[in-house]
Amino acid sequence: MSDEPHREPGPGIPDERPGMPSGDPWTRLPSMAPAERGDAVGPAAPPGRVRTVPDPTAAGAAGPHGSVARTVAPSPLDPGASRDPHRIHRTLREDFPLTYDPLLRSWVLSRYADVAAALTDGRFTHGHRPGDPPCARAHVDVDAEALRSVTERTAYVLARRIAERPQADLVADFCHWLPAGTVAAAVGVPYRDMMRLVRGRAAGALAGECGGQIAVREKALASFLGNVLSDPDQVAALRDAPAGLVGRAWTESLRRDPPVQIAVRRTTAEVPVSGGVVPAGASVALLIGSAGRDPERFREPGRFDPLRDDPGQLTYGGGFCPAVVLAGLEAEYALRALFTAMPRLRLADGFRPTPTGLITRAPRSLIVRPGG
């Protein structure tokens, strides 16, 4: 795309191309054109649409020929929704906790309690949970210390490459490379071949179905770095922070800005939820981006606060998944490497990270001044 920074040849971020799968190990949505995904430039979608519908039981009702005006639920895929999906999420949580969305062709759940339960409830199938067979088939060495070593080495190599530049884009120059480089190092792929092999179709063969999912970890890392660098107090607090505090910041970023905004499941039985009952055999869209900002679960949900006293994130289950482990290590060593190589690292003057996307979501760029 012409407005994006230059990247090495490769498949790029799948969610940014119509007709491409999302690259997310937990969801598969039908291919959609940009307008259908809500990526088209335009005003933010309204929080609810007023539609005139027939009402044969209401004689003399307002509207032509006995029709009435009713508010129907907004859709997360409404045109322009990518500018402010949280406005739509708020309306769905408050007024339409269970609704059918014709654009998604699914029932929609938006409240934290419902989404969190659905992600682990066995009656919701056709989704990835840590411990599922794809995790067991991963070829990445699952030794934690080995993964830690290759992640640390890759992060420091990438950070040193941009440390002397007057300006850099951390998405294009760092986030785009670290998840791929970590997998490449873990499976023994030479550095010079990592992008060609690991970001291509060979990723699954090299690292298994979970470890080979690069785009989701890339987006999670971009949101994490954007959240930290946007607040000078967070930069100061996390510059030399212990792993535990960095881990809390990572968890908080996943809550506030999850890379996967919408996950799809299918029910095997009727399931009671807020607002009604999801029928058996139904497709259900779980709005993870909405659930993580549910004020019924989190105080000041729009605020990034690693030290909040009500922490939490939406999880995919309690089993082991190499992608989850890798993502956490990448976040930790990304911060350590960047702050070590660039002690005065900060966002460029006037730049603020702007998340984009609806199915997956993250900043497309993070323009920084490595030298402060």
mmCIF file of C-alpha atoms in Angstrom:
data_model
loop_
_atom_site.group_PDB
_atom_site.id
_atom_site.type_symbol
_atom_site.label_atom_id
_atom_site.label_comp_id
_atom_site.label_asym_id
_atom_site.label_seq_id
_atom_site.Cartn_x
_atom_site.Cartn_y
_atom_site.Cartn_z
ATOM 1 C CA MET A 1 0.000 0.000 0.000
ATOM 2 C CA SER A 2 1.373 3.372 -0.929
ATOM 3 C CA ASP A 3 1.001 4.953 2.501
ATOM 4 C CA GLU A 4 2.989 2.257 4.272
ATOM 5 C CA PRO A 5 6.741 2.295 4.946
ATOM 6 C CA HIS A 6 8.907 0.119 2.745
ATOM 7 C CA ARG A 7 9.079 -3.533 3.736
ATOM 8 C CA GLU A 8 11.021 -6.472 2.467
ATOM 9 C CA PRO A 9 9.241 -8.610 -0.151
ATOM 10 C CA GLY A 10 6.916 -11.118 1.404
ATOM 11 C CA PRO A 11 3.288 -11.775 2.168
ATOM 12 C CA GLY A 12 3.028 -8.814 4.529
ATOM 13 C CA ILE A 13 0.335 -8.553 7.154
ATOM 14 C CA PRO A 14 -2.513 -10.791 5.992
ATOM 15 C CA ASP A 15 -5.334 -8.733 7.498
ATOM 16 C CA GLU A 16 -4.410 -5.761 5.318
ATOM 17 C CA ARG A 17 -5.175 -7.536 2.064
ATOM 18 C CA PRO A 18 -8.697 -8.299 0.860
ATOM 19 C CA GLY A 19 -9.258 -11.979 0.333
ATOM 20 C CA MET A 20 -6.315 -13.075 2.482
ATOM 21 C CA PRO A 21 -6.808 -15.070 5.704
ATOM 22 C CA SER A 22 -6.238 -13.101 8.890
ATOM 23 C CA GLY A 23 -3.161 -15.043 9.930
ATOM 24 C CA ASP A 24 -4.716 -15.470 13.356
ATOM 25 C CA PRO A 25 -4.491 -18.943 14.917
ATOM 26 C CA TRP A 26 -7.752 -18.405 16.791
ATOM 27 C CA THR A 27 -10.164 -17.143 14.159
ATOM 28 C CA ARG A 28 -11.011 -17.483 10.497
ATOM 29 C CA LEU A 29 -13.519 -15.063 9.004
ATOM 30 C CA PRO A 30 -14.809 -15.013 5.431
ATOM 31 C CA SER A 31 -12.757 -12.949 2.981
ATOM 32 C CA MET A 32 -13.995 -9.375 2.940
ATOM 33 C CA ALA A 33 -13.377 -6.344 0.796
ATOM 34 C CA PRO A 34 -12.017 -3.294 2.654
ATOM 35 C CA ALA A 35 -15.410 -1.614 2.832
ATOM 36 C CA GLU A 36 -16.947 -4.755 4.302
ATOM 37 C CA ARG A 37 -14.267 -4.843 6.982
ATOM 38 C CA GLY A 38 -14.969 -1.220 7.836
ATOM 39 C CA ASP A 39 -11.577 -0.020 6.585
ATOM 40 C CA ALA A 40 -12.995 2.501 4.118
ATOM 41 C CA VAL A 41 -12.247 6.117 4.861
ATOM 42 C CA GLY A 42 -15.336 7.794 6.221
ATOM 43 C CA PRO A 43 -16.998 9.089 9.355
ATOM 44 C CA ALA A 44 -17.221 6.862 12.395
ATOM 45 C CA ALA A 45 -20.217 4.564 12.286
ATOM 46 C CA PRO A 46 -23.177 5.642 14.417
ATOM 47 C CA PRO A 47 -23.721 3.794 17.690
ATOM 48 C CA GLY A 48 -27.053 2.459 16.435
ATOM 49 C CA ARG A 49 -29.063 2.656 13.238
ATOM 50 C CA VAL A 50 -32.688 3.733 13.154
ATOM 51 C CA ARG A 51 -34.536 1.644 10.597
ATOM 52 C CA THR A 52 -38.185 1.692 9.593
ATOM 53 C CA VAL A 53 -39.581 -1.839 9.742
ATOM 54 C CA PRO A 54 -43.097 -3.238 9.150
ATOM 55 C CA ASP A 55 -45.211 -3.696 12.251
ATOM 56 C CA PRO A 56 -48.524 -5.271 11.266
ATOM 57 C CA THR A 57 -49.630 -5.556 14.907
ATOM 58 C CA ALA A 58 -49.428 -1.837 15.586
ATOM 59 C CA ALA A 59 -52.345 -0.060 13.962
ATOM 60 C CA GLY A 60 -51.663 3.591 13.458
ATOM 61 C CA ALA A 61 -48.014 3.235 14.413
ATOM 62 C CA ALA A 62 -45.685 6.037 13.430
ATOM 63 C CA GLY A 63 -44.229 5.728 9.962
ATOM 64 C CA PRO A 64 -45.693 4.898 6.573
ATOM 65 C CA HIS A 65 -48.230 2.086 6.247
ATOM 66 C CA GLY A 66 -48.167 1.001 9.878
ATOM 67 C CA SER A 67 -44.386 0.779 10.226
ATOM 68 C CA VAL A 68 -42.318 1.769 13.234
ATOM 69 C CA ALA A 69 -38.841 3.145 13.697
ATOM 70 C CA ARG A 70 -36.629 0.805 15.687
ATOM 71 C CA THR A 71 -32.998 1.026 16.694
ATOM 72 C CA VAL A 72 -31.020 -1.946 15.455
ATOM 73 C CA ALA A 73 -27.591 -2.998 16.614
ATOM 74 C CA PRO A 74 -24.541 -1.498 14.938
ATOM 75 C CA SER A 75 -22.043 -3.874 13.339
ATOM 76 C CA PRO A 76 -18.297 -4.034 14.072
ATOM 77 C CA LEU A 77 -17.924 -4.129 10.274
ATOM 78 C CA ASP A 78 -19.919 -0.974 9.538
ATOM 79 C CA PRO A 79 -18.159 1.404 7.096
ATOM 80 C CA GLY A 80 -15.871 3.742 8.990
ATOM 81 C CA ALA A 81 -15.924 1.608 12.138
ATOM 82 C CA SER A 82 -12.151 1.141 12.091
ATOM 83 C CA ARG A 83 -11.760 4.782 13.127
ATOM 84 C CA ASP A 84 -13.504 4.160 16.445
ATOM 85 C CA PRO A 85 -14.600 0.566 17.040
ATOM 86 C CA HIS A 86 -14.851 1.198 20.779
ATOM 87 C CA ARG A 87 -17.882 3.424 20.301
ATOM 88 C CA ILE A 88 -19.696 0.569 18.597
ATOM 89 C CA HIS A 89 -18.455 -1.900 21.205
ATOM 90 C CA ARG A 90 -19.864 0.277 23.969
ATOM 91 C CA THR A 91 -23.291 0.362 22.332
ATOM 92 C CA LEU A 92 -23.287 -3.399 21.849
ATOM 93 C CA ARG A 93 -22.256 -4.088 25.453
ATOM 94 C CA GLU A 94 -24.872 -1.745 26.886
ATOM 95 C CA ASP A 95 -27.844 -2.271 24.577
ATOM 96 C CA PHE A 96 -27.267 -5.426 22.488
ATOM 97 C CA PRO A 97 -25.323 -7.987 24.588
ATOM 98 C CA LEU A 98 -26.619 -10.706 22.261
ATOM 99 C CA THR A 99 -27.470 -9.822 18.678
ATOM 100 C CA TYR A 100 -27.274 -11.356 15.219
ATOM 101 C CA ASP A 101 -24.985 -9.515 12.783
ATOM 102 C CA PRO A 102 -25.783 -10.064 9.074
ATOM 103 C CA LEU A 103 -22.344 -8.758 7.997
ATOM 104 C CA LEU A 104 -20.501 -11.203 10.233
ATOM 105 C CA ARG A 105 -23.163 -13.847 9.613
ATOM 106 C CA SER A 106 -22.843 -14.636 13.307
ATOM 107 C CA TRP A 107 -24.341 -13.998 16.697
ATOM 108 C CA VAL A 108 -22.242 -11.418 18.551
ATOM 109 C CA LEU A 109 -21.061 -11.410 22.168
ATOM 110 C CA SER A 110 -19.406 -8.264 23.500
ATOM 111 C CA ARG A 111 -19.388 -8.363 27.318
ATOM 112 C CA TYR A 112 -16.336 -9.580 29.220
ATOM 113 C CA ALA A 113 -18.165 -12.288 31.159
ATOM 114 C CA ASP A 114 -19.676 -13.805 28.019
ATOM 115 C CA VAL A 115 -16.553 -13.610 25.842
ATOM 116 C CA ALA A 116 -14.238 -14.931 28.552
ATOM 117 C CA ALA A 117 -16.554 -17.870 29.174
ATOM 118 C CA ALA A 118 -16.947 -18.660 25.473
ATOM 119 C CA LEU A 119 -13.178 -18.780 24.904
ATOM 120 C CA THR A 120 -12.838 -21.672 27.343
ATOM 121 C CA ASP A 121 -16.293 -23.298 27.266
ATOM 122 C CA GLY A 122 -16.229 -26.629 25.442
ATOM 123 C CA ARG A 123 -19.625 -25.883 23.889
ATOM 124 C CA PHE A 124 -17.894 -23.263 21.714
ATOM 125 C CA THR A 125 -15.758 -25.101 19.170
ATOM 126 C CA HIS A 126 -13.747 -24.457 15.973
ATOM 127 C CA GLY A 127 -11.201 -22.242 17.702
ATOM 128 C CA HIS A 128 -7.689 -22.568 19.004
ATOM 129 C CA ARG A 129 -6.980 -23.115 22.694
ATOM 130 C CA PRO A 130 -3.515 -23.640 24.215
ATOM 131 C CA GLY A 131 -2.976 -27.340 24.603
ATOM 132 C CA ASP A 132 -4.911 -28.190 21.430
ATOM 133 C CA PRO A 133 -3.278 -30.539 18.880
ATOM 134 C CA PRO A 134 -1.641 -27.705 16.878
ATOM 135 C CA CYS A 135 0.327 -26.755 19.997
ATOM 136 C CA ALA A 136 1.526 -30.321 20.454
ATOM 137 C CA ARG A 137 2.603 -30.468 16.803
ATOM 138 C CA ALA A 138 4.794 -27.361 17.088
ATOM 139 C CA HIS A 139 8.363 -27.978 16.043
ATOM 140 C CA VAL A 140 9.840 -25.084 18.007
ATOM 141 C CA ASP A 141 12.039 -26.211 20.871
ATOM 142 C CA VAL A 142 9.778 -25.733 23.875
ATOM 143 C CA ASP A 143 12.669 -25.375 26.318
ATOM 144 C CA ALA A 144 12.013 -22.006 27.953
ATOM 145 C CA GLU A 145 15.661 -21.089 28.375
ATOM 146 C CA ALA A 146 16.443 -21.907 24.751
ATOM 147 C CA LEU A 147 13.565 -19.728 23.583
ATOM 148 C CA ARG A 148 14.642 -16.955 25.929
ATOM 149 C CA SER A 149 18.175 -17.044 24.544
ATOM 150 C CA VAL A 150 17.200 -16.841 20.874
ATOM 151 C CA THR A 151 14.628 -14.130 21.557
ATOM 152 C CA GLU A 152 17.138 -12.010 23.452
ATOM 153 C CA ARG A 153 19.804 -12.399 20.773
ATOM 154 C CA THR A 154 17.422 -11.520 17.940
ATOM 155 C CA ALA A 155 16.027 -8.466 19.744
ATOM 156 C CA TYR A 156 19.470 -7.022 20.442
ATOM 157 C CA VAL A 157 20.639 -7.560 16.854
ATOM 158 C CA LEU A 158 17.602 -5.697 15.516
ATOM 159 C CA ALA A 159 17.865 -2.876 18.050
ATOM 160 C CA ARG A 160 21.511 -2.226 17.233
ATOM 161 C CA ARG A 161 20.671 -1.995 13.527
ATOM 162 C CA ILE A 162 18.514 1.090 14.064
ATOM 163 C CA ALA A 163 20.256 2.702 17.050
ATOM 164 C CA GLU A 164 22.330 5.136 14.978
ATOM 165 C CA ARG A 165 19.531 6.345 12.726
ATOM 166 C CA PRO A 166 18.076 9.809 13.249
ATOM 167 C CA GLN A 167 14.568 8.379 12.829
ATOM 168 C CA ALA A 168 13.069 4.901 12.493
ATOM 169 C CA ASP A 169 9.744 3.116 12.228
ATOM 170 C CA LEU A 170 9.635 0.424 14.900
ATOM 171 C CA VAL A 171 6.850 -1.446 13.110
ATOM 172 C CA ALA A 172 8.731 -1.773 9.811
ATOM 173 C CA ASP A 173 12.234 -1.964 11.267
ATOM 174 C CA PHE A 174 11.704 -3.953 14.463
ATOM 175 C CA CYS A 175 8.237 -5.439 15.095
ATOM 176 C CA HIS A 176 8.073 -6.775 11.540
ATOM 177 C CA TRP A 177 11.296 -8.721 12.064
ATOM 178 C CA LEU A 178 11.460 -9.861 15.685
ATOM 179 C CA PRO A 179 8.730 -12.568 15.652
ATOM 180 C CA ALA A 180 10.086 -14.010 12.399
ATOM 181 C CA GLY A 181 13.684 -13.786 13.578
ATOM 182 C CA THR A 182 12.893 -15.538 16.839
ATOM 183 C CA VAL A 183 11.294 -18.467 15.050
ATOM 184 C CA ALA A 184 14.130 -18.585 12.527
ATOM 185 C CA ALA A 185 16.753 -18.711 15.255
ATOM 186 C CA ALA A 186 14.806 -21.298 17.232
ATOM 187 C CA VAL A 187 14.606 -23.722 14.300
ATOM 188 C CA GLY A 188 18.098 -23.012 12.966
ATOM 189 C CA VAL A 189 17.244 -21.039 9.828
ATOM 190 C CA PRO A 190 20.154 -18.752 8.793
ATOM 191 C CA TYR A 191 19.508 -15.083 9.471
ATOM 192 C CA ARG A 192 19.805 -14.161 5.796
ATOM 193 C CA ASP A 193 16.962 -16.545 4.947
ATOM 194 C CA MET A 194 14.617 -15.815 7.825
ATOM 195 C CA MET A 195 12.206 -13.455 6.088
ATOM 196 C CA ARG A 196 11.995 -15.462 2.886
ATOM 197 C CA LEU A 197 11.295 -18.709 4.715
ATOM 198 C CA VAL A 198 9.683 -17.836 8.011
ATOM 199 C CA ARG A 199 7.246 -15.186 6.780
ATOM 200 C CA GLY A 200 6.313 -17.317 3.793
ATOM 201 C CA ARG A 201 4.388 -20.546 3.545
ATOM 202 C CA ALA A 202 7.277 -22.482 5.027
ATOM 203 C CA ALA A 203 6.542 -20.965 8.448
ATOM 204 C CA GLY A 204 4.112 -23.692 9.467
ATOM 205 C CA ALA A 205 6.460 -26.445 8.353
ATOM 206 C CA LEU A 206 9.358 -24.853 10.218
ATOM 207 C CA ALA A 207 7.673 -23.977 13.473
ATOM 208 C CA GLY A 208 4.340 -25.771 13.572
ATOM 209 C CA GLU A 209 0.895 -24.244 13.213
ATOM 210 C CA CYS A 210 1.197 -22.126 16.376
ATOM 211 C CA GLY A 211 4.818 -21.021 16.312
ATOM 212 C CA GLY A 212 4.492 -20.229 12.613
ATOM 213 C CA GLN A 213 1.816 -17.586 13.200
ATOM 214 C CA ILE A 214 3.887 -14.431 12.789
ATOM 215 C CA ALA A 215 1.454 -11.609 11.972
ATOM 216 C CA VAL A 216 -0.533 -11.785 15.221
ATOM 217 C CA ARG A 217 2.606 -11.574 17.376
ATOM 218 C CA GLU A 218 3.879 -8.704 15.238
ATOM 219 C CA LYS A 219 0.713 -6.717 15.834
ATOM 220 C CA ALA A 220 0.646 -7.476 19.548
ATOM 221 C CA LEU A 221 4.236 -6.241 19.841
ATOM 222 C CA ALA A 222 3.475 -3.043 17.898
ATOM 223 C CA SER A 223 0.556 -2.205 20.207
ATOM 224 C CA PHE A 224 2.658 -2.974 23.282
ATOM 225 C CA LEU A 225 5.524 -0.700 22.240
ATOM 226 C CA GLY A 226 3.054 1.992 21.219
ATOM 227 C CA ASN A 227 1.360 1.885 24.620
ATOM 228 C CA VAL A 228 4.651 2.111 26.492
ATOM 229 C CA LEU A 229 6.276 4.827 24.377
ATOM 230 C CA SER A 230 3.147 7.007 24.380
ATOM 231 C CA ASP A 231 3.602 7.741 28.086
ATOM 232 C CA PRO A 232 6.971 9.099 29.339
ATOM 233 C CA ASP A 233 6.118 7.863 32.836
ATOM 234 C CA GLN A 234 5.763 4.324 31.513
ATOM 235 C CA VAL A 235 9.068 4.629 29.684
ATOM 236 C CA ALA A 236 10.782 5.638 32.913
ATOM 237 C CA ALA A 237 9.075 2.910 34.936
ATOM 238 C CA LEU A 238 9.834 0.112 32.485
ATOM 239 C CA ARG A 239 13.321 1.113 31.336
ATOM 240 C CA ASP A 240 15.083 -1.128 33.872
ATOM 241 C CA ALA A 241 12.055 -2.927 35.246
ATOM 242 C CA PRO A 242 12.151 -6.530 36.439
ATOM 243 C CA ALA A 243 10.566 -9.179 34.254
ATOM 244 C CA GLY A 244 7.480 -9.275 36.478
ATOM 245 C CA LEU A 245 6.603 -5.646 35.840
ATOM 246 C CA VAL A 246 7.262 -5.962 32.113
ATOM 247 C CA GLY A 247 4.978 -8.998 32.135
ATOM 248 C CA ARG A 248 2.223 -6.957 33.780
ATOM 249 C CA ALA A 249 2.625 -4.264 31.144
ATOM 250 C CA TRP A 250 2.371 -6.920 28.427
ATOM 251 C CA THR A 251 -0.799 -8.347 29.983
ATOM 252 C CA GLU A 252 -2.281 -4.857 30.230
ATOM 253 C CA SER A 253 -1.538 -4.156 26.572
ATOM 254 C CA LEU A 254 -3.211 -7.414 25.523
ATOM 255 C CA ARG A 255 -6.269 -6.396 27.525
ATOM 256 C CA ARG A 256 -6.481 -2.856 26.200
ATOM 257 C CA ASP A 257 -5.354 -3.482 22.616
ATOM 258 C CA PRO A 258 -5.531 -7.182 21.734
ATOM 259 C CA PRO A 259 -4.138 -7.996 18.283
ATOM 260 C CA VAL A 260 -7.142 -10.226 17.553
ATOM 261 C CA GLN A 261 -10.304 -8.167 17.909
ATOM 262 C CA ILE A 262 -12.868 -10.717 16.712
ATOM 263 C CA ALA A 263 -12.677 -14.483 17.163
ATOM 264 C CA VAL A 264 -15.270 -16.846 15.713
ATOM 265 C CA ARG A 265 -16.609 -19.999 17.359
ATOM 266 C CA ARG A 266 -19.517 -22.377 16.733
ATOM 267 C CA THR A 267 -21.833 -23.739 19.391
ATOM 268 C CA THR A 268 -22.542 -27.425 19.882
ATOM 269 C CA ALA A 269 -25.499 -26.766 22.195
ATOM 270 C CA GLU A 270 -27.685 -23.934 23.404
ATOM 271 C CA VAL A 271 -25.714 -21.603 25.673
ATOM 272 C CA PRO A 272 -27.315 -19.031 28.009
ATOM 273 C CA VAL A 273 -25.529 -15.664 27.902
ATOM 274 C CA SER A 274 -26.286 -12.050 28.752
ATOM 275 C CA GLY A 275 -29.346 -11.034 26.807
ATOM 276 C CA GLY A 276 -30.632 -14.475 25.882
ATOM 277 C CA VAL A 277 -29.593 -17.885 24.616
ATOM 278 C CA VAL A 278 -27.222 -18.637 21.752
ATOM 279 C CA PRO A 279 -28.775 -21.420 19.656
ATOM 280 C CA ALA A 280 -27.028 -24.705 19.026
ATOM 281 C CA GLY A 281 -25.027 -24.986 15.819
ATOM 282 C CA ALA A 282 -24.651 -21.208 15.537
ATOM 283 C CA SER A 283 -21.657 -19.163 14.450
ATOM 284 C CA VAL A 284 -20.660 -16.760 17.228
ATOM 285 C CA ALA A 285 -18.359 -13.734 16.922
ATOM 286 C CA LEU A 286 -16.546 -12.948 20.156
ATOM 287 C CA LEU A 287 -15.581 -9.280 20.370
ATOM 288 C CA ILE A 288 -12.333 -9.574 22.293
ATOM 289 C CA GLY A 289 -11.584 -5.898 21.736
ATOM 290 C CA SER A 290 -14.884 -4.993 23.380
ATOM 291 C CA ALA A 291 -14.600 -7.426 26.284
ATOM 292 C CA GLY A 292 -11.183 -6.127 27.287
ATOM 293 C CA ARG A 293 -12.649 -2.654 27.743
ATOM 294 C CA ASP A 294 -15.795 -3.669 29.600
ATOM 295 C CA PRO A 295 -16.277 -1.209 32.502
ATOM 296 C CA GLU A 296 -18.165 -3.907 34.396
ATOM 297 C CA ARG A 297 -14.832 -5.745 34.677
ATOM 298 C CA PHE A 298 -12.167 -3.010 34.482
ATOM 299 C CA ARG A 299 -12.046 0.448 36.039
ATOM 300 C CA GLU A 300 -11.099 3.142 33.527
ATOM 301 C CA PRO A 301 -10.817 0.459 30.826
ATOM 302 C CA GLY A 302 -9.402 2.808 28.192
ATOM 303 C CA ARG A 303 -6.363 3.665 30.333
ATOM 304 C CA PHE A 304 -3.079 1.755 29.926
ATOM 305 C CA ASP A 305 -2.008 0.993 33.494
ATOM 306 C CA PRO A 306 0.367 -1.929 34.167
ATOM 307 C CA LEU A 307 -0.087 -1.390 37.927
ATOM 308 C CA ARG A 308 -3.892 -1.515 37.917
ATOM 309 C CA ASP A 309 -5.379 -3.437 40.827
ATOM 310 C CA ASP A 310 -7.919 -5.218 38.612
ATOM 311 C CA PRO A 311 -5.614 -6.800 36.015
ATOM 312 C CA GLY A 312 -6.683 -9.455 33.599
ATOM 313 C CA GLN A 313 -6.836 -10.429 29.977
ATOM 314 C CA LEU A 314 -8.863 -12.750 27.828
ATOM 315 C CA THR A 315 -7.154 -16.115 27.629
ATOM 316 C CA TYR A 316 -7.533 -18.980 25.230
ATOM 317 C CA GLY A 317 -7.217 -21.776 27.777
ATOM 318 C CA GLY A 318 -4.847 -23.153 30.373
ATOM 319 C CA GLY A 319 -2.655 -25.426 28.270
ATOM 320 C CA PHE A 320 0.750 -24.803 26.735
ATOM 321 C CA CYS A 321 1.113 -22.928 23.456
ATOM 322 C CA PRO A 322 4.511 -21.972 21.987
ATOM 323 C CA ALA A 323 3.040 -18.873 20.324
ATOM 324 C CA VAL A 324 1.912 -17.507 23.702
ATOM 325 C CA VAL A 325 5.319 -18.171 25.247
ATOM 326 C CA LEU A 326 7.161 -16.634 22.302
ATOM 327 C CA ALA A 327 4.994 -13.516 22.301
ATOM 328 C CA GLY A 328 5.663 -12.841 25.995
ATOM 329 C CA LEU A 329 9.404 -13.312 25.571
ATOM 330 C CA GLU A 330 9.446 -11.062 22.512
ATOM 331 C CA ALA A 331 7.711 -8.277 24.443
ATOM 332 C CA GLU A 332 10.136 -8.527 27.356
ATOM 333 C CA TYR A 333 13.315 -8.549 25.292
ATOM 334 C CA ALA A 334 12.042 -5.979 22.830
ATOM 335 C CA LEU A 335 11.884 -3.429 25.633
ATOM 336 C CA ARG A 336 15.231 -4.450 27.106
ATOM 337 C CA ALA A 337 17.023 -4.379 23.768
ATOM 338 C CA LEU A 338 15.517 -1.088 22.616
ATOM 339 C CA PHE A 339 16.214 0.749 25.867
ATOM 340 C CA THR A 340 19.750 -0.689 26.088
ATOM 341 C CA ALA A 341 20.665 0.234 22.514
ATOM 342 C CA MET A 342 18.750 3.548 22.618
ATOM 343 C CA PRO A 343 18.574 4.934 26.183
ATOM 344 C CA ARG A 344 16.919 8.139 24.961
ATOM 345 C CA LEU A 345 14.406 6.437 22.658
ATOM 346 C CA ARG A 346 11.141 8.366 22.269
ATOM 347 C CA LEU A 347 8.338 8.908 19.797
ATOM 348 C CA ALA A 348 9.017 11.467 17.079
ATOM 349 C CA ASP A 349 7.689 14.959 17.713
ATOM 350 C CA GLY A 350 3.970 15.146 16.993
ATOM 351 C CA PHE A 351 3.581 11.422 16.311
ATOM 352 C CA ARG A 352 0.913 9.389 18.079
ATOM 353 C CA PRO A 353 0.316 5.688 17.385
ATOM 354 C CA THR A 354 -2.938 5.127 15.489
ATOM 355 C CA PRO A 355 -4.326 1.571 15.541
ATOM 356 C CA THR A 356 -6.024 0.357 12.361
ATOM 357 C CA GLY A 357 -7.984 -2.740 11.412
ATOM 358 C CA LEU A 358 -11.091 -4.497 12.673
ATOM 359 C CA ILE A 359 -10.434 -8.240 12.614
ATOM 360 C CA THR A 360 -6.882 -7.704 13.810
ATOM 361 C CA ARG A 361 -5.763 -4.276 14.974
ATOM 362 C CA ALA A 362 -2.476 -2.468 15.678
ATOM 363 C CA PRO A 363 -0.548 0.658 14.687
ATOM 364 C CA ARG A 364 0.831 0.500 11.158
ATOM 365 C CA SER A 365 3.800 2.634 12.154
ATOM 366 C CA LEU A 366 5.701 3.770 15.238
ATOM 367 C CA ILE A 367 7.932 6.665 14.242
ATOM 368 C CA VAL A 368 10.669 7.178 16.844
ATOM 369 C CA ARG A 369 13.806 9.198 17.453
ATOM 370 C CA PRO A 370 16.430 6.646 18.580
ATOM 371 C CA GLY A 371 18.689 9.358 19.933
ATOM 372 C CA GLY A 372 15.996 11.273 21.772
#
